[in-house]
PDB file of C-alpha atoms in Angstrom:
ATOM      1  CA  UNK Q   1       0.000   0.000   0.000  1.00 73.00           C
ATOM      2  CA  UNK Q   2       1.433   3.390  -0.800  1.00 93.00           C
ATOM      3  CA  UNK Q   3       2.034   6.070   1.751  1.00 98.00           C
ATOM      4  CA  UNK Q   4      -0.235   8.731   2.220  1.00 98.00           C
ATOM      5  CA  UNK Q   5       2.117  12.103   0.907  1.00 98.00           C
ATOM      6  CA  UNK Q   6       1.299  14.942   2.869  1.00 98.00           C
ATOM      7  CA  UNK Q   7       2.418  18.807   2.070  1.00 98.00           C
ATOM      8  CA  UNK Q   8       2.271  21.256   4.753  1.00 97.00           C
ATOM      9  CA  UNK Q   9       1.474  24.815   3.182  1.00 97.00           C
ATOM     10  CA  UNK Q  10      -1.092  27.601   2.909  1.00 97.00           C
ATOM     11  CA  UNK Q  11      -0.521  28.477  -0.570  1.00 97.00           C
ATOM     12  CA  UNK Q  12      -3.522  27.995  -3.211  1.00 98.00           C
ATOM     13  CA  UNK Q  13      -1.281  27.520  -6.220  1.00 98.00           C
ATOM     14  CA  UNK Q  14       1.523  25.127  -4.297  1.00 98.00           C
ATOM     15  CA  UNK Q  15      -1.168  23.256  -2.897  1.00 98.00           C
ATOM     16  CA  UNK Q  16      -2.483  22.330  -6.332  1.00 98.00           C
ATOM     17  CA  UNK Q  17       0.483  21.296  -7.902  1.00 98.00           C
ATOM     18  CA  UNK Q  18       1.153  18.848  -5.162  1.00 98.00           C
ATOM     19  CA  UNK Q  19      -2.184  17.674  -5.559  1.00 98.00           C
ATOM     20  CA  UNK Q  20      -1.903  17.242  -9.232  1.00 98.00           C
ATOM     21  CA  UNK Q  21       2.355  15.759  -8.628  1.00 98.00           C
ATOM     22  CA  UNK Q  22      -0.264  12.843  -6.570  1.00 98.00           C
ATOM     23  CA  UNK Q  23       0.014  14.505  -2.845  1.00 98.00           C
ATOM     24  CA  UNK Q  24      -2.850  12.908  -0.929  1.00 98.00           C
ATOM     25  CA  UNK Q  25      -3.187  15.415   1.672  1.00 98.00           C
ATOM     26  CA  UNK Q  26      -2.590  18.995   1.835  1.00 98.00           C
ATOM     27  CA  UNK Q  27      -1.646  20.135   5.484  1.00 98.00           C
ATOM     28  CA  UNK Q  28      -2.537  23.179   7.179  1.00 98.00           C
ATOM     29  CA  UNK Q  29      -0.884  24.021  10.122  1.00 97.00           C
ATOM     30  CA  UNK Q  30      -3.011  26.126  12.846  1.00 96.00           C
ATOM     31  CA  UNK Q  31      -0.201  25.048  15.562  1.00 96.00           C
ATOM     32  CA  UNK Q  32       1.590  28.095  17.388  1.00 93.00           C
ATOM     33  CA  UNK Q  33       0.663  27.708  20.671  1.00 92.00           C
ATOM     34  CA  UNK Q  34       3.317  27.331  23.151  1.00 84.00           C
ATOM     35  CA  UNK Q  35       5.569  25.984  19.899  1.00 76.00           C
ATOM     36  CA  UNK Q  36       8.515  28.461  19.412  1.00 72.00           C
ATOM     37  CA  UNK Q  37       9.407  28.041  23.100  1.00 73.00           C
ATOM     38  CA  UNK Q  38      10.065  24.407  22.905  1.00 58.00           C
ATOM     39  CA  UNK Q  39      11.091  24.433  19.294  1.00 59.00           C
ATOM     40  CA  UNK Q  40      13.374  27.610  19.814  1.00 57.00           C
ATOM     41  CA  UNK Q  41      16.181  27.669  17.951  1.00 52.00           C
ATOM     42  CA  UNK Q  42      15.633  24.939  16.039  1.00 52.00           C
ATOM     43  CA  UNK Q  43      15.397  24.670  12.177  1.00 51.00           C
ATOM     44  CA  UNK Q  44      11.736  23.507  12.068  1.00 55.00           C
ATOM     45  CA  UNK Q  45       8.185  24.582  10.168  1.00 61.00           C
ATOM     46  CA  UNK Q  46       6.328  26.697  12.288  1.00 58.00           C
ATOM     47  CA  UNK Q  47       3.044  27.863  10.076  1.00 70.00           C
ATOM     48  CA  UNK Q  48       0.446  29.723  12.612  1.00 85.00           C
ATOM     49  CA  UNK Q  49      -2.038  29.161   9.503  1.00 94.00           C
ATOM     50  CA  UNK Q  50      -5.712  30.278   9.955  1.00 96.00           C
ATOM     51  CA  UNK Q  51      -9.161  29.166   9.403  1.00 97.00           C
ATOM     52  CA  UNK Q  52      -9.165  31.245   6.550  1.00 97.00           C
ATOM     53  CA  UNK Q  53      -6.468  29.246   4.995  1.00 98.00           C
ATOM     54  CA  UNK Q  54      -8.422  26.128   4.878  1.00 98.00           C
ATOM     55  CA  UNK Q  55     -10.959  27.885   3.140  1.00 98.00           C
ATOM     56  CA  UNK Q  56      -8.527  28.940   0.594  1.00 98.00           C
ATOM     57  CA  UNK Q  57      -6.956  25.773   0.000  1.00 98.00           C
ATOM     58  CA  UNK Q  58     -10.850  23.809   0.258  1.00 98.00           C
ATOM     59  CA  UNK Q  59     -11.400  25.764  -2.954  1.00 97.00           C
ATOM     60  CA  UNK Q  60      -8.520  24.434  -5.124  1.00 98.00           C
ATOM     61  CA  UNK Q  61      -8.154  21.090  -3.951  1.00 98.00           C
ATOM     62  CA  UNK Q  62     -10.290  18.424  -5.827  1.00 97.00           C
ATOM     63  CA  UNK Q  63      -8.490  15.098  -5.211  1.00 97.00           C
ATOM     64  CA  UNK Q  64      -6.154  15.307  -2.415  1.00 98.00           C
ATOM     65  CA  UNK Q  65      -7.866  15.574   1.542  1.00 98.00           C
ATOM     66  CA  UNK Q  66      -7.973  18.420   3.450  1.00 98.00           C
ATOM     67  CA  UNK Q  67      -6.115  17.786   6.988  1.00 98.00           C
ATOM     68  CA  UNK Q  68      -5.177  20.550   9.201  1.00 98.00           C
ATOM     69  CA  UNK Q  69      -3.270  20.703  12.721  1.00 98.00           C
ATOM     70  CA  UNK Q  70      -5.132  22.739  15.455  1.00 98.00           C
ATOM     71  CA  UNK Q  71      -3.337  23.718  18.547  1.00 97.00           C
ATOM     72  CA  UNK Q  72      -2.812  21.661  21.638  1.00 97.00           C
ATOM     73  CA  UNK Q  73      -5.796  21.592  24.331  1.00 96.00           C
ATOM     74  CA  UNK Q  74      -6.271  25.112  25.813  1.00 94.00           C
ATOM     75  CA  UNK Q  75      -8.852  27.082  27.379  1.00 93.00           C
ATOM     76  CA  UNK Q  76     -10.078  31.190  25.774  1.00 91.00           C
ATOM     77  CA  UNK Q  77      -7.802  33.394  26.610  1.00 90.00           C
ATOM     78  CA  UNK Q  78      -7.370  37.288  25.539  1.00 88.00           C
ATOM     79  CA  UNK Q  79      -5.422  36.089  22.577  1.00 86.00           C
ATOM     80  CA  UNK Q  80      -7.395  33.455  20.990  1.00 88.00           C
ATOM     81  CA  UNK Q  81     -10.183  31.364  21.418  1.00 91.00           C
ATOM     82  CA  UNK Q  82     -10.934  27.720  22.872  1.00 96.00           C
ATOM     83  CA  UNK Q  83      -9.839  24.588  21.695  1.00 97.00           C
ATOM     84  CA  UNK Q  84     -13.343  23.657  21.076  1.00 97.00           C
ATOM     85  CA  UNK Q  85     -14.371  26.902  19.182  1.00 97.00           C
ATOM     86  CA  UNK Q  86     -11.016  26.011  17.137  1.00 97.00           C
ATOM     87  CA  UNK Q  87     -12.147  22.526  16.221  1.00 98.00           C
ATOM     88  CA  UNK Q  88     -15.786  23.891  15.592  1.00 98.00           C
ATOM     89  CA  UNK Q  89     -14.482  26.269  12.931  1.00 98.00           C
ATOM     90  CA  UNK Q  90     -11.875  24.239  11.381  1.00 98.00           C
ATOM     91  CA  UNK Q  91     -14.358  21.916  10.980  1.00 98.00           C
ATOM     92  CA  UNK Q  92     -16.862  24.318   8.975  1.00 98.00           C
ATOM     93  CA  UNK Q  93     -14.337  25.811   7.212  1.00 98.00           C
ATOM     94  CA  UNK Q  94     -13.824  22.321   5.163  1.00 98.00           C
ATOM     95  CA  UNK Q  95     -11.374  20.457   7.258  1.00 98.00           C
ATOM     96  CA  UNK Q  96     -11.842  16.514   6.724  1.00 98.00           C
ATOM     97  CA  UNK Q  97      -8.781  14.930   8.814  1.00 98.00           C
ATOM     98  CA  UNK Q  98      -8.393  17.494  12.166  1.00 98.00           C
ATOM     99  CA  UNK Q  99      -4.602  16.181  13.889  1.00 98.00           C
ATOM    100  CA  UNK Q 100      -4.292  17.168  17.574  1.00 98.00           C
ATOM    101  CA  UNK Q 101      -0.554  17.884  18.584  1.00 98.00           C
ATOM    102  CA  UNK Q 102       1.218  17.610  21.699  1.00 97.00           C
ATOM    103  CA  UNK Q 103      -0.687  16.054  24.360  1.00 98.00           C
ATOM    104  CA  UNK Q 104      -0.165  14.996  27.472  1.00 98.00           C
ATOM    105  CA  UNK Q 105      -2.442  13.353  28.921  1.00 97.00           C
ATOM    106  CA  UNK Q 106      -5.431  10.787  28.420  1.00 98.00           C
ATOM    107  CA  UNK Q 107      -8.152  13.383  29.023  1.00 98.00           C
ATOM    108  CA  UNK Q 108      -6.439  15.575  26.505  1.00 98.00           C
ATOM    109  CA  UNK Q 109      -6.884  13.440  23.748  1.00 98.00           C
ATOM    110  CA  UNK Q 110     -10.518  12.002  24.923  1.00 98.00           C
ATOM    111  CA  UNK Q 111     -11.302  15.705  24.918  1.00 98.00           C
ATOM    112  CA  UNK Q 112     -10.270  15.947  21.448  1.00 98.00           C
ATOM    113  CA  UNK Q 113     -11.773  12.797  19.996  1.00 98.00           C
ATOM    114  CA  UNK Q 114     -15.373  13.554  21.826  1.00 98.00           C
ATOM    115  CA  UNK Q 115     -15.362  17.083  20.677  1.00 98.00           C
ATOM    116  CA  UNK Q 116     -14.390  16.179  17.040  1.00 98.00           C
ATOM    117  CA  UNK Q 117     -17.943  13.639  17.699  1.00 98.00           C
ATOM    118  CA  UNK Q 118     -17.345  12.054  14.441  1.00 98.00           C
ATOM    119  CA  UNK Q 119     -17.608  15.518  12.189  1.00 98.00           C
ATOM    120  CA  UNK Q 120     -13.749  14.763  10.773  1.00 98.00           C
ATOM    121  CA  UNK Q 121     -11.384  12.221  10.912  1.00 98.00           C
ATOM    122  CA  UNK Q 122      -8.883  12.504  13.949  1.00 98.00           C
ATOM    123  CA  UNK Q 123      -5.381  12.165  13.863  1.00 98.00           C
ATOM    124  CA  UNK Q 124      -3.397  11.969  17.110  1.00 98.00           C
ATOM    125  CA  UNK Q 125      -0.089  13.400  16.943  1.00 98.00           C
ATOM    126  CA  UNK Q 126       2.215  11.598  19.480  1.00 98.00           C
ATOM    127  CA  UNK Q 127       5.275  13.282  20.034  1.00 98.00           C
ATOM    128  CA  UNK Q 128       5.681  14.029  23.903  1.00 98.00           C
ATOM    129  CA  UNK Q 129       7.642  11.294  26.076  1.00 98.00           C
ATOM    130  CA  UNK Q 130       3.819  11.076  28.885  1.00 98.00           C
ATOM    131  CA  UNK Q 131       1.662  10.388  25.297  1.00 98.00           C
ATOM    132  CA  UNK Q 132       4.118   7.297  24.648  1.00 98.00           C
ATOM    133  CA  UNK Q 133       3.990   6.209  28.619  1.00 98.00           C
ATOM    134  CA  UNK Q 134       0.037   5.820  28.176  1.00 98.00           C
ATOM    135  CA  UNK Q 135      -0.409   4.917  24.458  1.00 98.00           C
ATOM    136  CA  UNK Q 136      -2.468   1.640  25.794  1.00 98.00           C
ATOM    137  CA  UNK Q 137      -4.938   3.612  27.347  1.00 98.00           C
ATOM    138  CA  UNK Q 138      -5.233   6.124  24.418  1.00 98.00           C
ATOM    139  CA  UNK Q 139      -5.847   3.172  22.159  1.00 98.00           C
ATOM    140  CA  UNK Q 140      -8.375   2.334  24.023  1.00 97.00           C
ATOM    141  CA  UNK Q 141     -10.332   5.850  22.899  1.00 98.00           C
ATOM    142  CA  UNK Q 142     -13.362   5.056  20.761  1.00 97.00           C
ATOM    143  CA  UNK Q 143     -12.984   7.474  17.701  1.00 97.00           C
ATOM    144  CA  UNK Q 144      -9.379   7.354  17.160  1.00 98.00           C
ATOM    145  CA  UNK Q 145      -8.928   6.903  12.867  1.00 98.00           C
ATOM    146  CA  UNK Q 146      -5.056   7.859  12.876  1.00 98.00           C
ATOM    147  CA  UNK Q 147      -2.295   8.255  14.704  1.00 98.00           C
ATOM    148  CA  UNK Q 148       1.399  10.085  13.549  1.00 98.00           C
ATOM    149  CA  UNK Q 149       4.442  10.086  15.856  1.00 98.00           C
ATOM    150  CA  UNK Q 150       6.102  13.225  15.647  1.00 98.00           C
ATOM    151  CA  UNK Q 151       9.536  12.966  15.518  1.00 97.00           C
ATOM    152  CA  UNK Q 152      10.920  16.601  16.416  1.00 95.00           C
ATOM    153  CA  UNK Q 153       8.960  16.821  19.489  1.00 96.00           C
ATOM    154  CA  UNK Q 154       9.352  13.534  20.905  1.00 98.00           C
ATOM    155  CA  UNK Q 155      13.280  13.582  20.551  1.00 97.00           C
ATOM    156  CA  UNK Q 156      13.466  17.028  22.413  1.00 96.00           C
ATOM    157  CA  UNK Q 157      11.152  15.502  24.897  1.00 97.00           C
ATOM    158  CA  UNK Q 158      13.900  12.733  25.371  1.00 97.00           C
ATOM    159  CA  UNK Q 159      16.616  14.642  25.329  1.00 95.00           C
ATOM    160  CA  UNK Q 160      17.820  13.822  21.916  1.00 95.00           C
ATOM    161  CA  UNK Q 161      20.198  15.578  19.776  1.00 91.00           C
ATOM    162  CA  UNK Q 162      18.688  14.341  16.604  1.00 96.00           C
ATOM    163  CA  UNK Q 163      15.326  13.654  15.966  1.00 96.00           C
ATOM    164  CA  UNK Q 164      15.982  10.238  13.805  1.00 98.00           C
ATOM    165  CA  UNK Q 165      16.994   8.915  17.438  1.00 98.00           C
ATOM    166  CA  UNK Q 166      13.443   7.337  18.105  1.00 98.00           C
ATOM    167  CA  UNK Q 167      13.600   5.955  15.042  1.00 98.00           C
ATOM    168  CA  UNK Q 168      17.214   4.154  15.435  1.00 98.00           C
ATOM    169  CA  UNK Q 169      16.694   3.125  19.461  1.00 97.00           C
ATOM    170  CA  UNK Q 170      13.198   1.009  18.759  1.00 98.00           C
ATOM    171  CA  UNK Q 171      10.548   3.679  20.181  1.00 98.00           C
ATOM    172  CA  UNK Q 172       8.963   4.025  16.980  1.00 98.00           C
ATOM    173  CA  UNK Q 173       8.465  -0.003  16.050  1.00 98.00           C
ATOM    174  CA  UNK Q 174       7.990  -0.338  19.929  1.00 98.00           C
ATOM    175  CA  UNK Q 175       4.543   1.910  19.045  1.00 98.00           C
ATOM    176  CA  UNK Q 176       3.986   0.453  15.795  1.00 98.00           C
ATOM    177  CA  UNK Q 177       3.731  -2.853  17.347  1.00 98.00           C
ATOM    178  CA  UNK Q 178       0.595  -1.601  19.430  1.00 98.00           C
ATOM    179  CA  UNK Q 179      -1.361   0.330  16.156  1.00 98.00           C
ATOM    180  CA  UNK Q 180      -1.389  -2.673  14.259  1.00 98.00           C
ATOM    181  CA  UNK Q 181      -2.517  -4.698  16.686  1.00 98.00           C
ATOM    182  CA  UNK Q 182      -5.357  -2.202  17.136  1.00 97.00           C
ATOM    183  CA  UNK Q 183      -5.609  -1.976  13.066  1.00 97.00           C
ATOM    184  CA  UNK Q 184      -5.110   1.963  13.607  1.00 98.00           C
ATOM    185  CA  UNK Q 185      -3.493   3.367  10.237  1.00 98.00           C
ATOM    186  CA  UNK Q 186      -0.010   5.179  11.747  1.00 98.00           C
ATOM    187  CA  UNK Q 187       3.363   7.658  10.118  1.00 98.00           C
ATOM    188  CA  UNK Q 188       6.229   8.497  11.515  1.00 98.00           C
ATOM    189  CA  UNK Q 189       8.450  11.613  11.153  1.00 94.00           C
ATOM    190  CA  UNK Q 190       9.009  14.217   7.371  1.00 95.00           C
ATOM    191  CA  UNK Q 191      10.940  12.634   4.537  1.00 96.00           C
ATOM    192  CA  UNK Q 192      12.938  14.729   2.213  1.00 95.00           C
ATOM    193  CA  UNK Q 193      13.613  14.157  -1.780  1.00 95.00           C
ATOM    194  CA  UNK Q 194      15.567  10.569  -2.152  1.00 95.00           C
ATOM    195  CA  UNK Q 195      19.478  11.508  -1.585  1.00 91.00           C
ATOM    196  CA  UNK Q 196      18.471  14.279   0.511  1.00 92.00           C
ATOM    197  CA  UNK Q 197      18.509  14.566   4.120  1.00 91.00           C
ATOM    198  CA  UNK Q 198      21.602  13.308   7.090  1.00 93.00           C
ATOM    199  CA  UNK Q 199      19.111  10.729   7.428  1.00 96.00           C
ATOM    200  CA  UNK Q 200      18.972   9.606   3.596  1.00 96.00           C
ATOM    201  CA  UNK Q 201      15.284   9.720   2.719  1.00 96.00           C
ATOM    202  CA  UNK Q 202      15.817   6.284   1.345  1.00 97.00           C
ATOM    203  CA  UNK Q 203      16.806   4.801   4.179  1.00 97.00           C
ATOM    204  CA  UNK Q 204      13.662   6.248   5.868  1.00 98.00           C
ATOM    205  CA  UNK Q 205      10.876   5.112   3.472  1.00 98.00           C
ATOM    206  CA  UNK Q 206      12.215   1.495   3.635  1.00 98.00           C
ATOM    207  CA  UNK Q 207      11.398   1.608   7.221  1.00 98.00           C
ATOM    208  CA  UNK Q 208       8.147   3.000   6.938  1.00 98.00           C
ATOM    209  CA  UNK Q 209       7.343  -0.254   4.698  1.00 97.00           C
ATOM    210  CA  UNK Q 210       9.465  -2.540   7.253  1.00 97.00           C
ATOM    211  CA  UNK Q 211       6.921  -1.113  10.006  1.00 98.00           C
ATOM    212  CA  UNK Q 212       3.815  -0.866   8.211  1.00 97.00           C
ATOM    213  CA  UNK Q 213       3.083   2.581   8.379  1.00 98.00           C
ATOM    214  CA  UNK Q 214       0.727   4.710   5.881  1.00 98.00           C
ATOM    215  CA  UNK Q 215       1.288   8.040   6.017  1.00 98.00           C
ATOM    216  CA  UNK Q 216       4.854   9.887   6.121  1.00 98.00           C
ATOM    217  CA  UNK Q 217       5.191  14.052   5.681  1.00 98.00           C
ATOM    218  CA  UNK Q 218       6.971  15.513   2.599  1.00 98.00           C
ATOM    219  CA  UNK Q 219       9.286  17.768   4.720  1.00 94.00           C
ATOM    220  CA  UNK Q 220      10.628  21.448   3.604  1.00 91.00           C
ATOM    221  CA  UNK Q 221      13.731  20.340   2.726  1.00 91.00           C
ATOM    222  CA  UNK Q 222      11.709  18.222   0.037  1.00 95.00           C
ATOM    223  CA  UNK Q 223      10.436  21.706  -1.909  1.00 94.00           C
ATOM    224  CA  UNK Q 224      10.835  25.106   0.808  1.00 94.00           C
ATOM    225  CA  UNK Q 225       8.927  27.792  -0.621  1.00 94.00           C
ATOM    226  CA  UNK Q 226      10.025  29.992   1.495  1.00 90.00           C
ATOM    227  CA  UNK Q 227      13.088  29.626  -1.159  1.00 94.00           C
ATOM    228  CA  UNK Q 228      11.692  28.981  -4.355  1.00 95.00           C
ATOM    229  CA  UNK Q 229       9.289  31.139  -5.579  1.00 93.00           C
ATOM    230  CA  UNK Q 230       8.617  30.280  -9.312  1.00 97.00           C
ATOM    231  CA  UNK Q 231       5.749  28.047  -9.593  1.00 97.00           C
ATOM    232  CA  UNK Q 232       7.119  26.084 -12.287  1.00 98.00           C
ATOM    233  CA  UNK Q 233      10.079  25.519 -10.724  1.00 97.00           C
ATOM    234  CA  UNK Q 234       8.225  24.241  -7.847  1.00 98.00           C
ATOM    235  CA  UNK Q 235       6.048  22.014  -9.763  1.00 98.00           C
ATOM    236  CA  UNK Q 236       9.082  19.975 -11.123  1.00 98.00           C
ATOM    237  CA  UNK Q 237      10.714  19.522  -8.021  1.00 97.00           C
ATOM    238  CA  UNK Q 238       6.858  18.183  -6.724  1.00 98.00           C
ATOM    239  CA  UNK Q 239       6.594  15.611  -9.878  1.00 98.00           C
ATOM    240  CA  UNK Q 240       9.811  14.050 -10.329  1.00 98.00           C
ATOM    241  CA  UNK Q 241       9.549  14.278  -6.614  1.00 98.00           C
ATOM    242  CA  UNK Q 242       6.575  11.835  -5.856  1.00 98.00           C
ATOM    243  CA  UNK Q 243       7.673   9.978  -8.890  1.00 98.00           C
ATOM    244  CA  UNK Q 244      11.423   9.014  -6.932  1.00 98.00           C
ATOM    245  CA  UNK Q 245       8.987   8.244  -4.126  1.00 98.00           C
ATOM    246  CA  UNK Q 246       6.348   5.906  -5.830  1.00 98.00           C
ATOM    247  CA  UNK Q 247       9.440   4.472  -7.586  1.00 98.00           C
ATOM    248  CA  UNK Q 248      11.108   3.470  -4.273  1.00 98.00           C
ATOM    249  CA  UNK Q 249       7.746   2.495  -2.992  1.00 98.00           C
ATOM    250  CA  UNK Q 250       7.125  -0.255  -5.662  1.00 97.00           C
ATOM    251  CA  UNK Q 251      10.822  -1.447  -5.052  1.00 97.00           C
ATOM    252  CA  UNK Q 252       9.806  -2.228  -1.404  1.00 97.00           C
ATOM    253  CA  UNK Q 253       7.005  -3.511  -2.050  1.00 95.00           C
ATOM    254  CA  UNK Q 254       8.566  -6.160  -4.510  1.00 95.00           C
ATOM    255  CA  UNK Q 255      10.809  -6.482  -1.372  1.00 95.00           C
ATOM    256  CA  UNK Q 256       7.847  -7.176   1.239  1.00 89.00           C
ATOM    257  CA  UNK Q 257       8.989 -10.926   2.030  1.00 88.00           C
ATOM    258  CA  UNK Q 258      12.750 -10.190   1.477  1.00 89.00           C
ATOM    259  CA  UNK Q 259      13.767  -9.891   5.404  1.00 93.00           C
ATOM    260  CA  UNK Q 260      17.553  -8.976   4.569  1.00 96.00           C
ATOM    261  CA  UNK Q 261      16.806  -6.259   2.116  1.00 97.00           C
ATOM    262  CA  UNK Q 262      15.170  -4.341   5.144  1.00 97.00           C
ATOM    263  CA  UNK Q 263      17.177  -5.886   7.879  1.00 97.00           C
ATOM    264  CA  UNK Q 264      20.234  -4.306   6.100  1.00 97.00           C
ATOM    265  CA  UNK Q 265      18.666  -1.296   5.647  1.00 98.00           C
ATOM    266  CA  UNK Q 266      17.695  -1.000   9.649  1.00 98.00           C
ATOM    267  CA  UNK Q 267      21.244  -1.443  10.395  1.00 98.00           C
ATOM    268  CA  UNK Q 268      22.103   1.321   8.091  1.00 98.00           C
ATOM    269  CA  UNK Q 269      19.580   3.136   9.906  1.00 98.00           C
ATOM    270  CA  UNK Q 270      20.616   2.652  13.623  1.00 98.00           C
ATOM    271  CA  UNK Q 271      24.527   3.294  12.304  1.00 98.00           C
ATOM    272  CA  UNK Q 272      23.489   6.196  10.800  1.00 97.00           C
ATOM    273  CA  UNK Q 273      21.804   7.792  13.687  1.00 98.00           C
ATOM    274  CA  UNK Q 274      24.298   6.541  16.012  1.00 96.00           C
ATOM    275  CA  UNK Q 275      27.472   8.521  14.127  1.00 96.00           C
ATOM    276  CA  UNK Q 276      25.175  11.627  13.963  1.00 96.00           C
ATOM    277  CA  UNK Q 277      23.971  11.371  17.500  1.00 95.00           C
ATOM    278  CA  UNK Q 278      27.844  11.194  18.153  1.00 92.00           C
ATOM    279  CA  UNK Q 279      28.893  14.090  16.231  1.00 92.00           C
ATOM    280  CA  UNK Q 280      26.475  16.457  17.261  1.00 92.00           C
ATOM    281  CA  UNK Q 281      27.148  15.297  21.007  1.00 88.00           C
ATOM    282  CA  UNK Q 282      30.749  16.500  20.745  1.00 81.00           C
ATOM    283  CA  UNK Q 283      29.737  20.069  19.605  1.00 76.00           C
TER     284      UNK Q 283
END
């Protein structure tokens, strides 16, 4: 089964050439709350789109599903609303897949589920250290469609130095182990353009097949707008892209009952890490 591409970005015209390049979901990102503190400093996307944005892109899109991010649990305050008035209007304004990001706690994500009440898909975005402690109990959430483990967050919260780490040290199969028992569709982490990346994006989407998951984020480093401006330009780098991508994806899949082709490759993986992990610890 192919991975589910997703695009984070608030652009009309960039969202439609992904779409067309075979994107299946177009991100928006509503997350700012309480982000740049625990991301400062760090090289990472951080969007602070608005409901007016999914409107935007809800026009354009035909094809590809409309999934946006809200902002972790929080009560009205003098600078924006509830959670719940959040999900209510992201939900009018066209959003189909709604992902909750760092939680905490059981209630936080039973809040999110019950409030959701079936209008969108929800997509629980585990990437703090307490979410991973109670996953069984989460599971246990009627309502729950998807689940995506966050990478960037959930090596901070561990103290990492590189966020690959959960990948190399068994947290992420640990998880997937417990989603497909449950038969809840799961991703893992952003994947650049193939030979991109410290991580090489190849050695990431074999391990996405090796663990079964579905979904996996086309990081900036994979097209960053915020670099390249002309739309034609873009769209090339989006369709030969996607086509590297589905290209790898069929080799794996030839490869599903070939153990050493993705043992070898999770070696390569863990070595990887390590020898990053290593260099950036003597900096």
């Amino acid at each position: 089964m192919a991975l589910k591409l997703m695009y984070i970005t608030n652009n009309p015209d960039v969202a439609k050439i992904a779409e067309d390049a075979g994107v299946d979901r177009i991100f928006v990102d509503m997350e700012y709350i309480g982000k740049k503190a625990r991301q400062g400093g760090m090289d990472t996307v951080q969007s602070h789109h608005t409901i007016q944005d999914i409107q935007n892109i809800r026009t354009v899109i035909r094809r590809a599903e409309l999934l946006v991010r809200v902002n972790p649990i929080h009560e009205a305050s003098a600078a924006y609303g509830s959670s719940r008035k959040e999900i209510d209007e992201a939900i009018e304004a066209g959003a189909q897949i709604l992902m909750l990001p760092y939680f905490k706690t059981l209630e936080e994500a039973r809040f999110f589920v019950e409030t959701v009440d079936g209008r969108a898909r929800t997509f629980l975005l585990v990437e703090t250290p307490e979410a991973v402690e109670q996953i069984d109990e989460i599971l246990q959430i009627p309502g729950v469609d998807e689940i995506y483990v966050g990478l960037n967050d959930l090596s901070l919260g561990y103290g990492h130095k590189f966020m690959f780490k959960p990948l190399a040290d068994g947290t992420v199969e640990r998880l997937s182990m417990k989603f497909r028992q449950k038969q809840i569709p799961f991703g893992f982490g952003g994947i650049a353009s193939l030979g991109k990346g410290l991580l090489p994006s190849e050695r990431v989407i074999r391990e996405h097949y090796r663990l079964g998951s579905s979904s996996a984020i086309l990081s900036r480093s994979f097209c960053d707008v915020h670099k390249i401006t002309d739309l034609d330009q873009i769209r090339r780098i989006f369709v030969k892209g996607v086509r590297d991508i589905r290209d790898l994806e069929r080799e794996c899949a030839l490869q599903e009952q070939n153990s050493p082709y993705f043992t070898e490759n999770r070696c390569a993986v863990v070595e990887r890490v390590d020898a990053i992990c290593h260099e950036l610890a003597g900096r």
